[in-house]
């Protein structure tokens, strides 16, 4: 786990060996303590280099060890790093690949840091619900100054070696063999005084208006954290570094870490870290899996339809370096799209500092232009008739073996596949707007989809920088299917006495970026109205009599339809569930009109408004969504709870520090979720989405196992179906 050797006569070389990322597991910490001791007590050794094997310095503490305190054995990090800093021989960190979290804290305890030009460094603990509590919050501001340290520690962002050099975080950048460079450097500094190299002895560089700076940063962090506690503790820890002597700062760091370490938020964020990796190991009900299915390279892709989604997808594809044929048959849209795509690419290049991807896109107004591409993504208007026609044409035009993908958000992927000569080469690629920015991609396979195609699309998603989740085909797939009962409950609560702002406030206090009604105003009420009209659900004036609030035997709220009848489509019309200064404005303000609209509606339907608590809003909206999540698992649409949670965290603004809906249910307690659903279902027998699903009952009957053990119960339930 830790290898020791003497090189170049007088340099002790310590190599961390703990795949996959040389994380600081207990055995590694033991190894470091022993080998440092060995090097310091060997009179032939004049200086020391610490490096990691396989091109990676160190990925930090072993996150798996955090999950049970019982695993936290072995030498603690803080004294280990102190003993390195206190050494009387120079210790040099040779950073290849990356130094993250405890790995960077280890490097900050060394007297010098040399990084490879391609290496990255960072203190990402905040993303795991923690703070850099092995001295990182105290050493980093002393080394690079308070503002830069605050930026790195509160965001957890990884920076390049070049930026680290500019900040003074590393002393030298090597283009070739970093260990050789570090050994050479270690030889050159042997015997030199180390007084000025021990960061814990430094004073933080003075900051003018320090109180104002911290107030400002705290304000920003509170706004962006949306209830997450770790970013706030990070600011407090850096403040301690700026205002207290080192030992007192370390004490404060320890106290703050104690409040975070066992918190539910840390558990949720660490669950998300692993869940994100679990979804990459996809499987299909047929037994096909990520490790047994091989894709093939895609050189040229096409996008059909250059509306908002098509433009974003074109940009995302071009930015991966692929050749893209962008097709739009309508003249006006074609001209507008060319300009818009070009602007989006320019903005992207400016943001990332990477070269423009313009030259890779060819525009055409004819479908014939896609004859020689390897993969097509259809992004025309969400209309089954239109999409079917496009798929028939694509099947006739494209060369055999071309993969055909649809960017539908709800429609039946199998029905589209059945329009083609090779239905096994059709899948859904459900992007989220704006498609070149949003991280989530739902990859929707049908019973006939080939595993090769799923492998290709999952890989393509990765290249586009997406978190791709493979899911089965059903109406709305995973994300939108679960969103429906959540939204329905929000409407029903309005009928019963709530206001849009009461509901949104409860959801935003929970941690959602936007409540259900603000989201509806942003995406446009007319979108859902059109779908409901096609489904035959809309009645003029919302319908009348008792049946007005019932469709197909279940409870229905015509509120959204009535709003649309009044032309209140949301932000685009300047009026929706909220009012806006002008069409297109984003600043939502409560609209007094809504009060009389709801009063009149309730009076018409004999409803008496009652006081709705935040707790009821959360329970009804979230538990209805979670209940649907259990149905999704039962139906085999998602492989496991991790898939659902990652979809919600990356695509639907679910607060990451609450881990995703299924993790949240587990945290609340499955028996509590079941009991509340039973309570609400009894009170609302015409709302079947509140009837607890059998998988939830089975999990509770099995003793409510932790979320990572659900798959066993799910397997049994599915095998009985
Ligand atoms: C007192 C407290 C002191 C310190 C606190 C800490 O140090 S907390 C940990 C801080 N470190 C991090 O947050 C880094 C986490 N890792 C990463 O960001 C990436 O893994 C990394 C290092 C940038 C490498 O990325 P890459 O894309 O190359 O690989 P991938 O993410 O797929 O990871 C590969 C496998 O390694 C596992 N892993 C990564 N980091 C850790 C870790 N710190 N502890 C345990 N395991 C880790 C990861 O889960 C992958 O394994 P797999 O089996 O494939 O899921």
PDB file of C-alpha atoms in Angstrom, residues 502-709:
ATOM      1  CA  UNK A 502     -47.062  28.974  -0.361  1.00  0.00           C
ATOM      2  CA  UNK A 503     -46.358  25.747  -2.243  1.00  0.00           C
ATOM      3  CA  UNK A 504     -43.253  27.079  -3.988  1.00  0.00           C
ATOM      4  CA  UNK A 505     -41.867  28.470  -0.765  1.00  0.00           C
ATOM      5  CA  UNK A 506     -42.221  25.101   0.974  1.00  0.00           C
ATOM      6  CA  UNK A 507     -40.473  23.340  -1.919  1.00  0.00           C
ATOM      7  CA  UNK A 508     -37.732  25.964  -2.177  1.00  0.00           C
ATOM      8  CA  UNK A 509     -37.109  25.847   1.575  1.00  0.00           C
ATOM      9  CA  UNK A 510     -36.742  22.091   1.135  1.00  0.00           C
ATOM     10  CA  UNK A 511     -33.964  22.910  -1.326  1.00  0.00           C
ATOM     11  CA  UNK A 512     -35.471  22.845  -4.839  1.00  0.00           C
ATOM     12  CA  UNK A 513     -34.040  25.568  -7.060  1.00  0.00           C
ATOM     13  CA  UNK A 514     -37.610  26.522  -7.991  1.00  0.00           C
ATOM     14  CA  UNK A 515     -41.011  25.480  -6.753  1.00  0.00           C
ATOM     15  CA  UNK A 516     -43.505  23.635  -8.989  1.00  0.00           C
ATOM     16  CA  UNK A 517     -45.352  26.788 -10.096  1.00  0.00           C
ATOM     17  CA  UNK A 518     -42.242  28.812 -10.926  1.00  0.00           C
ATOM     18  CA  UNK A 519     -41.006  25.867 -13.007  1.00  0.00           C
ATOM     19  CA  UNK A 520     -44.379  25.719 -14.749  1.00  0.00           C
ATOM     20  CA  UNK A 521     -44.200  29.454 -15.568  1.00  0.00           C
ATOM     21  CA  UNK A 522     -40.651  29.025 -16.864  1.00  0.00           C
ATOM     22  CA  UNK A 523     -41.370  26.067 -19.130  1.00  0.00           C
ATOM     23  CA  UNK A 524     -44.762  27.403 -20.283  1.00  0.00           C
ATOM     24  CA  UNK A 525     -48.221  26.241 -19.227  1.00  0.00           C
ATOM     25  CA  UNK A 526     -49.246  25.786 -22.862  1.00  0.00           C
ATOM     26  CA  UNK A 527     -46.876  22.810 -23.304  1.00  0.00           C
ATOM     27  CA  UNK A 528     -48.819  20.591 -20.900  1.00  0.00           C
ATOM     28  CA  UNK A 529     -52.138  22.031 -22.124  1.00  0.00           C
ATOM     29  CA  UNK A 530     -51.416  20.858 -25.648  1.00  0.00           C
ATOM     30  CA  UNK A 531     -50.599  17.346 -24.425  1.00  0.00           C
ATOM     31  CA  UNK A 532     -53.738  17.221 -22.261  1.00  0.00           C
ATOM     32  CA  UNK A 533     -55.836  18.373 -25.213  1.00  0.00           C
ATOM     33  CA  UNK A 534     -54.403  15.566 -27.353  1.00  0.00           C
ATOM     34  CA  UNK A 535     -55.246  13.145 -24.568  1.00  0.00           C
ATOM     35  CA  UNK A 536     -58.846  14.403 -24.532  1.00  0.00           C
ATOM     36  CA  UNK A 537     -58.609  15.664 -20.952  1.00  0.00           C
ATOM     37  CA  UNK A 538     -59.391  19.329 -21.568  1.00  0.00           C
ATOM     38  CA  UNK A 539     -62.995  20.538 -21.359  1.00  0.00           C
ATOM     39  CA  UNK A 540     -64.047  24.106 -22.253  1.00  0.00           C
ATOM     40  CA  UNK A 541     -64.269  26.304 -19.150  1.00  0.00           C
ATOM     41  CA  UNK A 542     -62.771  23.437 -17.177  1.00  0.00           C
ATOM     42  CA  UNK A 543     -66.024  21.479 -17.416  1.00  0.00           C
ATOM     43  CA  UNK A 544     -68.975  21.743 -15.099  1.00  0.00           C
ATOM     44  CA  UNK A 545     -70.718  19.865 -12.347  1.00  0.00           C
ATOM     45  CA  UNK A 546     -69.241  17.060 -10.288  1.00  0.00           C
ATOM     46  CA  UNK A 547     -67.395  15.508 -13.215  1.00  0.00           C
ATOM     47  CA  UNK A 548     -65.406  18.708 -13.858  1.00  0.00           C
ATOM     48  CA  UNK A 549     -62.705  17.556 -11.451  1.00  0.00           C
ATOM     49  CA  UNK A 550     -62.687  13.895 -12.530  1.00  0.00           C
ATOM     50  CA  UNK A 551     -61.200  12.320 -15.668  1.00  0.00           C
ATOM     51  CA  UNK A 552     -61.175   8.579 -16.349  1.00  0.00           C
ATOM     52  CA  UNK A 553     -62.467   7.984 -12.827  1.00  0.00           C
ATOM     53  CA  UNK A 554     -59.625   9.750 -11.059  1.00  0.00           C
ATOM     54  CA  UNK A 555     -59.213  13.223  -9.643  1.00  0.00           C
ATOM     55  CA  UNK A 556     -58.200  15.901 -12.163  1.00  0.00           C
ATOM     56  CA  UNK A 557     -57.567  19.595 -11.690  1.00  0.00           C
ATOM     57  CA  UNK A 558     -58.576  21.792 -14.641  1.00  0.00           C
ATOM     58  CA  UNK A 559     -56.789  24.811 -13.080  1.00  0.00           C
ATOM     59  CA  UNK A 560     -53.937  24.716 -15.596  1.00  0.00           C
ATOM     60  CA  UNK A 561     -56.407  24.513 -18.493  1.00  0.00           C
ATOM     61  CA  UNK A 562     -58.353  27.508 -17.179  1.00  0.00           C
ATOM     62  CA  UNK A 563     -55.150  29.527 -16.880  1.00  0.00           C
ATOM     63  CA  UNK A 564     -54.281  28.719 -20.490  1.00  0.00           C
ATOM     64  CA  UNK A 565     -57.765  29.693 -21.657  1.00  0.00           C
ATOM     65  CA  UNK A 566     -56.969  33.129 -20.222  1.00  0.00           C
ATOM     66  CA  UNK A 567     -53.682  33.261 -22.175  1.00  0.00           C
ATOM     67  CA  UNK A 568     -51.638  32.931 -18.975  1.00  0.00           C
ATOM     68  CA  UNK A 569     -48.813  30.781 -20.375  1.00  0.00           C
ATOM     69  CA  UNK A 570     -46.183  31.851 -17.829  1.00  0.00           C
ATOM     70  CA  UNK A 571     -43.040  33.962 -18.282  1.00  0.00           C
ATOM     71  CA  UNK A 572     -43.429  34.156 -22.060  1.00  0.00           C
ATOM     72  CA  UNK A 573     -46.752  36.020 -21.744  1.00  0.00           C
ATOM     73  CA  UNK A 574     -45.781  37.969 -18.610  1.00  0.00           C
ATOM     74  CA  UNK A 575     -48.617  36.239 -16.703  1.00  0.00           C
ATOM     75  CA  UNK A 576     -48.895  32.736 -15.303  1.00  0.00           C
ATOM     76  CA  UNK A 577     -49.104  31.458 -11.741  1.00  0.00           C
ATOM     77  CA  UNK A 578     -47.201  34.672 -10.997  1.00  0.00           C
ATOM     78  CA  UNK A 579     -47.046  38.051 -12.699  1.00  0.00           C
ATOM     79  CA  UNK A 580     -43.945  39.450 -14.430  1.00  0.00           C
ATOM     80  CA  UNK A 581     -42.924  42.999 -15.393  1.00  0.00           C
ATOM     81  CA  UNK A 582     -43.108  42.116 -19.068  1.00  0.00           C
ATOM     82  CA  UNK A 583     -43.235  39.011 -21.268  1.00  0.00           C
ATOM     83  CA  UNK A 584     -39.955  37.112 -20.981  1.00  0.00           C
ATOM     84  CA  UNK A 585     -39.062  38.632 -17.608  1.00  0.00           C
ATOM     85  CA  UNK A 586     -37.971  36.178 -14.903  1.00  0.00           C
ATOM     86  CA  UNK A 587     -38.787  38.068 -11.739  1.00  0.00           C
ATOM     87  CA  UNK A 588     -41.882  36.302 -10.388  1.00  0.00           C
ATOM     88  CA  UNK A 589     -44.237  38.347  -8.180  1.00  0.00           C
ATOM     89  CA  UNK A 590     -47.441  37.114  -6.519  1.00  0.00           C
ATOM     90  CA  UNK A 591     -50.468  38.194  -8.547  1.00  0.00           C
ATOM     91  CA  UNK A 592     -53.552  39.421  -6.615  1.00  0.00           C
ATOM     92  CA  UNK A 593     -55.595  38.214  -9.604  1.00  0.00           C
ATOM     93  CA  UNK A 594     -54.747  34.666  -8.595  1.00  0.00           C
ATOM     94  CA  UNK A 595     -56.479  35.134  -5.243  1.00  0.00           C
ATOM     95  CA  UNK A 596     -59.825  36.002  -6.795  1.00  0.00           C
ATOM     96  CA  UNK A 597     -59.365  33.395  -9.544  1.00  0.00           C
ATOM     97  CA  UNK A 598     -58.891  30.650  -6.934  1.00  0.00           C
ATOM     98  CA  UNK A 599     -61.718  31.949  -4.729  1.00  0.00           C
ATOM     99  CA  UNK A 600     -64.091  31.994  -7.649  1.00  0.00           C
ATOM    100  CA  UNK A 601     -62.962  28.486  -8.711  1.00  0.00           C
ATOM    101  CA  UNK A 602     -63.435  27.078  -5.210  1.00  0.00           C
ATOM    102  CA  UNK A 603     -66.859  28.687  -4.888  1.00  0.00           C
ATOM    103  CA  UNK A 604     -67.899  27.207  -8.249  1.00  0.00           C
ATOM    104  CA  UNK A 605     -66.910  23.712  -7.138  1.00  0.00           C
ATOM    105  CA  UNK A 606     -68.158  23.979  -3.546  1.00  0.00           C
ATOM    106  CA  UNK A 607     -64.644  23.805  -2.089  1.00  0.00           C
ATOM    107  CA  UNK A 608     -63.879  25.413   1.264  1.00  0.00           C
ATOM    108  CA  UNK A 609     -60.329  26.707   1.536  1.00  0.00           C
ATOM    109  CA  UNK A 610     -58.421  25.393   4.527  1.00  0.00           C
ATOM    110  CA  UNK A 611     -54.996  26.195   5.958  1.00  0.00           C
ATOM    111  CA  UNK A 612     -52.330  24.080   4.295  1.00  0.00           C
ATOM    112  CA  UNK A 613     -49.068  23.557   6.202  1.00  0.00           C
ATOM    113  CA  UNK A 614     -45.602  23.328   4.652  1.00  0.00           C
ATOM    114  CA  UNK A 615     -45.444  19.793   5.999  1.00  0.00           C
ATOM    115  CA  UNK A 616     -48.535  18.784   4.061  1.00  0.00           C
ATOM    116  CA  UNK A 617     -47.143  20.366   0.885  1.00  0.00           C
ATOM    117  CA  UNK A 618     -43.923  18.383   1.215  1.00  0.00           C
ATOM    118  CA  UNK A 619     -45.593  15.135   2.190  1.00  0.00           C
ATOM    119  CA  UNK A 620     -48.195  15.203  -0.551  1.00  0.00           C
ATOM    120  CA  UNK A 621     -45.955  16.399  -3.376  1.00  0.00           C
ATOM    121  CA  UNK A 622     -42.815  14.470  -2.474  1.00  0.00           C
ATOM    122  CA  UNK A 623     -44.357  11.239  -1.216  1.00  0.00           C
ATOM    123  CA  UNK A 624     -46.601  11.023  -4.296  1.00  0.00           C
ATOM    124  CA  UNK A 625     -43.450  11.369  -6.419  1.00  0.00           C
ATOM    125  CA  UNK A 626     -41.555   8.823  -4.309  1.00  0.00           C
ATOM    126  CA  UNK A 627     -44.473   6.386  -4.496  1.00  0.00           C
ATOM    127  CA  UNK A 628     -44.281   6.609  -8.296  1.00  0.00           C
ATOM    128  CA  UNK A 629     -40.532   6.014  -7.967  1.00  0.00           C
ATOM    129  CA  UNK A 630     -41.267   2.711  -6.242  1.00  0.00           C
ATOM    130  CA  UNK A 631     -43.612   1.800  -9.108  1.00  0.00           C
ATOM    131  CA  UNK A 632     -40.846   2.674 -11.581  1.00  0.00           C
ATOM    132  CA  UNK A 633     -38.556   0.258  -9.730  1.00  0.00           C
ATOM    133  CA  UNK A 634     -41.226  -2.416  -9.529  1.00  0.00           C
ATOM    134  CA  UNK A 635     -41.863  -2.138 -13.291  1.00  0.00           C
ATOM    135  CA  UNK A 636     -38.145  -2.472 -14.032  1.00  0.00           C
ATOM    136  CA  UNK A 637     -38.021   0.944 -15.747  1.00  0.00           C
ATOM    137  CA  UNK A 638     -35.064   1.969 -13.551  1.00  0.00           C
ATOM    138  CA  UNK A 639     -32.448  -0.590 -12.534  1.00  0.00           C
ATOM    139  CA  UNK A 640     -32.134   0.723  -8.982  1.00  0.00           C
ATOM    140  CA  UNK A 641     -32.832   3.668  -6.642  1.00  0.00           C
ATOM    141  CA  UNK A 642     -29.508   5.263  -7.625  1.00  0.00           C
ATOM    142  CA  UNK A 643     -30.736   5.724 -11.217  1.00  0.00           C
ATOM    143  CA  UNK A 644     -33.830   7.592 -10.044  1.00  0.00           C
ATOM    144  CA  UNK A 645     -31.897   9.730  -7.586  1.00  0.00           C
ATOM    145  CA  UNK A 646     -29.261  10.748 -10.125  1.00  0.00           C
ATOM    146  CA  UNK A 647     -31.986  11.655 -12.637  1.00  0.00           C
ATOM    147  CA  UNK A 648     -33.631  13.908 -10.070  1.00  0.00           C
ATOM    148  CA  UNK A 649     -30.428  15.501  -8.790  1.00  0.00           C
ATOM    149  CA  UNK A 650     -29.029  16.255 -12.262  1.00  0.00           C
ATOM    150  CA  UNK A 651     -32.218  16.921 -14.211  1.00  0.00           C
ATOM    151  CA  UNK A 652     -34.943  18.173 -11.887  1.00  0.00           C
ATOM    152  CA  UNK A 653     -33.249  20.460  -9.356  1.00  0.00           C
ATOM    153  CA  UNK A 654     -33.650  18.012  -6.463  1.00  0.00           C
ATOM    154  CA  UNK A 655     -31.276  19.281  -3.734  1.00  0.00           C
ATOM    155  CA  UNK A 656     -28.170  17.124  -3.876  1.00  0.00           C
ATOM    156  CA  UNK A 657     -27.681  17.378  -0.114  1.00  0.00           C
ATOM    157  CA  UNK A 658     -30.927  15.422   0.228  1.00  0.00           C
ATOM    158  CA  UNK A 659     -29.591  12.640  -1.974  1.00  0.00           C
ATOM    159  CA  UNK A 660     -32.515  12.230  -4.422  1.00  0.00           C
ATOM    160  CA  UNK A 661     -36.131  11.158  -3.768  1.00  0.00           C
ATOM    161  CA  UNK A 662     -35.478   7.487  -3.037  1.00  0.00           C
ATOM    162  CA  UNK A 663     -32.557   8.214  -0.710  1.00  0.00           C
ATOM    163  CA  UNK A 664     -34.712  10.851   0.974  1.00  0.00           C
ATOM    164  CA  UNK A 665     -37.496   8.299   1.544  1.00  0.00           C
ATOM    165  CA  UNK A 666     -34.939   6.049   3.156  1.00  0.00           C
ATOM    166  CA  UNK A 667     -33.731   8.901   5.394  1.00  0.00           C
ATOM    167  CA  UNK A 668     -37.264   9.845   6.450  1.00  0.00           C
ATOM    168  CA  UNK A 669     -38.010   6.182   7.146  1.00  0.00           C
ATOM    169  CA  UNK A 670     -39.966   3.975   4.756  1.00  0.00           C
ATOM    170  CA  UNK A 671     -42.530   3.151   7.413  1.00  0.00           C
ATOM    171  CA  UNK A 672     -43.239   6.863   7.896  1.00  0.00           C
ATOM    172  CA  UNK A 673     -43.601   7.426   4.129  1.00  0.00           C
ATOM    173  CA  UNK A 674     -45.971   4.429   3.976  1.00  0.00           C
ATOM    174  CA  UNK A 675     -48.030   5.636   6.933  1.00  0.00           C
ATOM    175  CA  UNK A 676     -48.409   9.171   5.504  1.00  0.00           C
ATOM    176  CA  UNK A 677     -49.340   7.853   2.043  1.00  0.00           C
ATOM    177  CA  UNK A 678     -51.964   5.594   3.629  1.00  0.00           C
ATOM    178  CA  UNK A 679     -53.312   8.585   5.540  1.00  0.00           C
ATOM    179  CA  UNK A 680     -53.583  10.813   2.443  1.00  0.00           C
ATOM    180  CA  UNK A 681     -54.897   7.991   0.249  1.00  0.00           C
ATOM    181  CA  UNK A 682     -57.688   7.342   2.736  1.00  0.00           C
ATOM    182  CA  UNK A 683     -58.633  11.027   2.740  1.00  0.00           C
ATOM    183  CA  UNK A 684     -58.510  11.160  -1.092  1.00  0.00           C
ATOM    184  CA  UNK A 685     -59.764   7.857  -2.488  1.00  0.00           C
ATOM    185  CA  UNK A 686     -59.938   9.374  -5.994  1.00  0.00           C
ATOM    186  CA  UNK A 687     -56.156   9.936  -6.082  1.00  0.00           C
ATOM    187  CA  UNK A 688     -54.687   6.519  -6.929  1.00  0.00           C
ATOM    188  CA  UNK A 689     -51.141   7.902  -7.033  1.00  0.00           C
ATOM    189  CA  UNK A 690     -51.328   8.214  -3.241  1.00  0.00           C
ATOM    190  CA  UNK A 691     -52.137   4.505  -2.809  1.00  0.00           C
ATOM    191  CA  UNK A 692     -48.892   3.015  -1.479  1.00  0.00           C
ATOM    192  CA  UNK A 693     -47.290   0.778  -4.042  1.00  0.00           C
ATOM    193  CA  UNK A 694     -46.636  -2.863  -3.253  1.00  0.00           C
ATOM    194  CA  UNK A 695     -42.847  -2.529  -3.418  1.00  0.00           C
ATOM    195  CA  UNK A 696     -42.947   0.108  -0.679  1.00  0.00           C
ATOM    196  CA  UNK A 697     -45.093  -2.218   1.433  1.00  0.00           C
ATOM    197  CA  UNK A 698     -42.709  -5.124   0.781  1.00  0.00           C
ATOM    198  CA  UNK A 699     -39.678  -3.039   1.757  1.00  0.00           C
ATOM    199  CA  UNK A 700     -41.341  -1.998   4.995  1.00  0.00           C
ATOM    200  CA  UNK A 701     -42.366  -5.607   5.645  1.00  0.00           C
ATOM    201  CA  UNK A 702     -38.706  -6.597   5.047  1.00  0.00           C
ATOM    202  CA  UNK A 703     -37.633  -4.287   7.884  1.00  0.00           C
ATOM    203  CA  UNK A 704     -36.936  -1.158   5.749  1.00  0.00           C
ATOM    204  CA  UNK A 705     -33.452  -2.141   4.566  1.00  0.00           C
ATOM    205  CA  UNK A 706     -31.025   0.669   3.681  1.00  0.00           C
ATOM    206  CA  UNK A 707     -31.232   1.978   0.134  1.00  0.00           C
ATOM    207  CA  UNK A 708     -28.173   0.023  -1.056  1.00  0.00           C
ATOM    208  CA  UNK A 709     -29.925  -3.223  -0.095  1.00  0.00           C
TER     209      UNK A 709
END
